[in-house]
């Protein structure tokens, strides 16, 4: 089932109706359909009559909102038979709405998993459903199965805490006998109360500023790590002054609420956590005396072969054998004219693939690691240059011969067989073998009939003729800094400002962002093209096109007209995208090239011979 169909099946607005309009909910939404975003067992509690039955916490979403839910014990069968999984859709047959400690809680008494609707990543950007200000319903006591001490499936522990200083002064939270409950990061949610985490700052950003019409501000962020997971925390404006100097990379801290927990904005973080933290004025932070009980770094490795299935511009971790070390070279920044040092490394692993990794600046010039060492990278940006290549981000780290299981395994493999092995690369000619797909040539009719891109990301080749190019907004003013390409804003004083790089340029570097209609003998299709493909189609850069548009109005449309009726070989990706509240498949051109008619004639000749033999 496609994401679009699943989205249409979800009962949007059901959660608001359940809590705000209970008298009419049965008529409006008799059996709501919701998406399961999270499942966690609660730690068992002992009572006077013995240990209580197992309880499970789930988070359900109706796309607009999400809410904390508890499974009644008679509904635990969906856990035991593994039918309730993260991302699935469920029909809520019987439930009870309650409030506990001012929070809306939905008790699920009976439900059915809608397996025919499939399992999907989180649909939409649901917001936490806010509790109303009516008197709380205390049908469920705080000592029952929902409370701070039963939030987590991971064990919580008590540690002695000295009086801690936060941004607003001494902590006044009651700590009982001087101990405080330490939560694992994976247990944090918007419904956790009076928590403290003990975490290491694994990465810390610089203070960044933004400028908008409504004002300006500052922010910084840190990645926090403990034995259970990682989470991003951000401080805005005043919290930059309060906490930036206090939090040092590599150090361990106790951090206690008030500190807001909300759904993570995935476009701004690469951590595998559904939530993120925002520091507040009274957030309590203290450096821990014991710095050794928290891990130094957490990796989420992919192997080299799997890189072809990773989206461009994603961030990954990689461990491999250093096969080759290039010399230091320099590139010149177009914006400032300053040189940047870089060094290219070749890394292989037991997937029998190799990949190029670029390191920069002082990391490149000081690099002295010998080939055949095991290197673990954290924070590599994925590029589609030469099929797939990697670049170590400023926030990334590199560990040589780390004492981890994956490194020891690779060392044993390389010593026994990898040293004499042959390795494939991710260049464009090997894309099919790298991903287990063939990138078959399709007609436009086949692309539509096979529903490419509806449920998964699909790649295909297309031979088609350009019949129309949209001339409106064919290019955008981009930042001229290396590896940026973000849109810049005209400041009205002759300069163009990049919010990401926080610098102004005397002029932008225009880049193509084109919509092109192509035809073959079976139909027509709209394709999205970016700068590299735009240069192939137009035969010149976007800067040159903008100059012609401003200075030669007659020549400008003629160039677009001349580009029509050009037949090209397009390598395309089909992927479901969301536009507002609608979803549709977007066909993006990854590369384009003129057709080699000699090669094409040979291919068609072989095809004719095959058909003749089969007949």
Phi, psi and omega in degrees: 000134182287162177297321181299317179293320178297318179300319180293334182280337182289138183275088182292135181089359183294320183295319177298319180293322181300318184267334186258337183223058186297335183291332184245006184296324181295326179282322183283312184224080184297322178225088182295146174250123183231163177256137178275118181263335184201146176225127177216133173283146176269146179298133181294144179246145176270138175234180182296334181262010181111188183288136180287159178298158179296142180233149180232137176257134176229155174245124181245146184231143170248026181080317179280319183224162168231155184214150177287135180228155175235135175277127169294154187300329180289349178261003183293348182297332180289339173280315185294326181267008176061023178276330177273110181230160179298128179098349181281167177252143183229149173260122182269107185272323182212135184205169176221125180270131181220169172234133177231122180052041177079005180253140175286125180232133179253122178266118182267113182268322180213136179208162177227134178281125180273077186296334181290345179270356173083180178239130188224160169296167182308126181267125179078191178234071183295147178254152178299132179284122185279138177289142176281171186266012179290165177301140185290140173277120185255033179299333177248118181287152180296339179273001180281235187256009177231124180178173186300323186279352179246018182292326196248145170282335178276151182291138172262156184220158179256137178227146176295136182234131171281168177296132189247149180255128174250192182295333184260006179118196184296145178289136177249008180292137180290129180249012178065242184269024179096355176261157178222143181288125178262118179270142167287150181302323182295344180272350183291140176203169177299350184255002177282144183236141173049058182255158171224134173247153173244111191218154176262139174282103183274340177202142181224130182272167168286164173285125181249152178240154174228155181229121178228170179298329182277352180147197180217166181196180181228156176203157168215163181219156174227150169261129182251139188228135167221192184295337187265337183169193181231155177209146178269141176231137185234139173243133182249143169049253184300329181289340172297316179291324184288317195241347187297312181287332181291317183274116182244138182300134179092348182267158182254138184223152164269130179231125184234150176290158018288123178202118190289134175249124181218166176301138183288141172273100189296339179288347182246003180213149177249010181282143180278063179224134181287345184238165173216161183253150171232120179295145176240173185302324185257013175301135184259124181227130177219139177291134183279142177290322179270108183261359190259348187273000180245135182300155182282322185204151178235127180254150170233082191286145161243154175271170188295322181297323183292347183300329183295334179271359181270137181296143174304141180075004173287164177247130184226165170249145184216139172235135183197180178265130178286110185269316182220149178234118180277170177280159175290132175230173182233146168239154181254124178294130181294326186285315187251345184075006181277146178278147175234131178276143175213159177218138181254132179245150173248125184238138179233163173212186187282007169279359179069027176240155175239158178211149177269131178241127179257129174245156194231160169060224182295329177299323181287314184289328183269000185293123182227015181289138182275147174306152182078005171282156174268128182235131177249123179253136172238123179091057176256132178270134183271128176242155176262014176293130184056039180089290174209133173214167187231151178224131181283120181291162176301326180274358182280166179227162181220128180239131181261129181048055181291151181273070180227158186301317183298322180292317179296321179296314180296323179298316178296318179297316184292320180294327185273324184212337186289334185297330182253011183279162173256140187238134175278158178241172183262031178289169189299329182288341182252014183299320182297312181292332181292328185251359183078013178238165186250356183047058185294151174285128182240154165273163180299322179296321178293321178302318182283317183294326181274002178053044179298134179087354183289318184246330178226169174282124182240147179241144180202160173259146182219127173257113187210164182251132177288126179245341180201138176234124178294126183270340177286133176053045181282347180211163178226152178283118186248158175294138181268004176291149180297137175061030178248283178068011176287155180291137178255159186247131178290119183276354179082358180244019181090003179241160180235127188255134173258117181291327182291312183276346180060041176222161178247144180244149177293336177204155179274168169250111184286142179228142180291142168214089196248148169250122187235132176262126181238153179232149161228192185288355183250346181164194182231156184208140174269131179242144175261131184233142177251196197298312183299318180289322178300322178295322178295317183290314186271340180077014178200169181282163177293328175300316179295321179295319179294323178295319177295320180300321183281333189246344184216085185295331181284323183286330186303305180293334180294327179293319177296319180296322180293333180284340177294158179067018174270128180261127184227163172260114183256130168263119192237157173236132177252126184211140177287127178237157179252128176239104185065239178260002183253152177239141177205160180280133177251131180254108182254135179276122179276324176200158179217146180208152175298151181284130174275101188292333177294313178294320181294321179295319178297320179296316181292324178298315178297322179295318179297318179297320179298317179295323180294318179295316182294330181280000000 
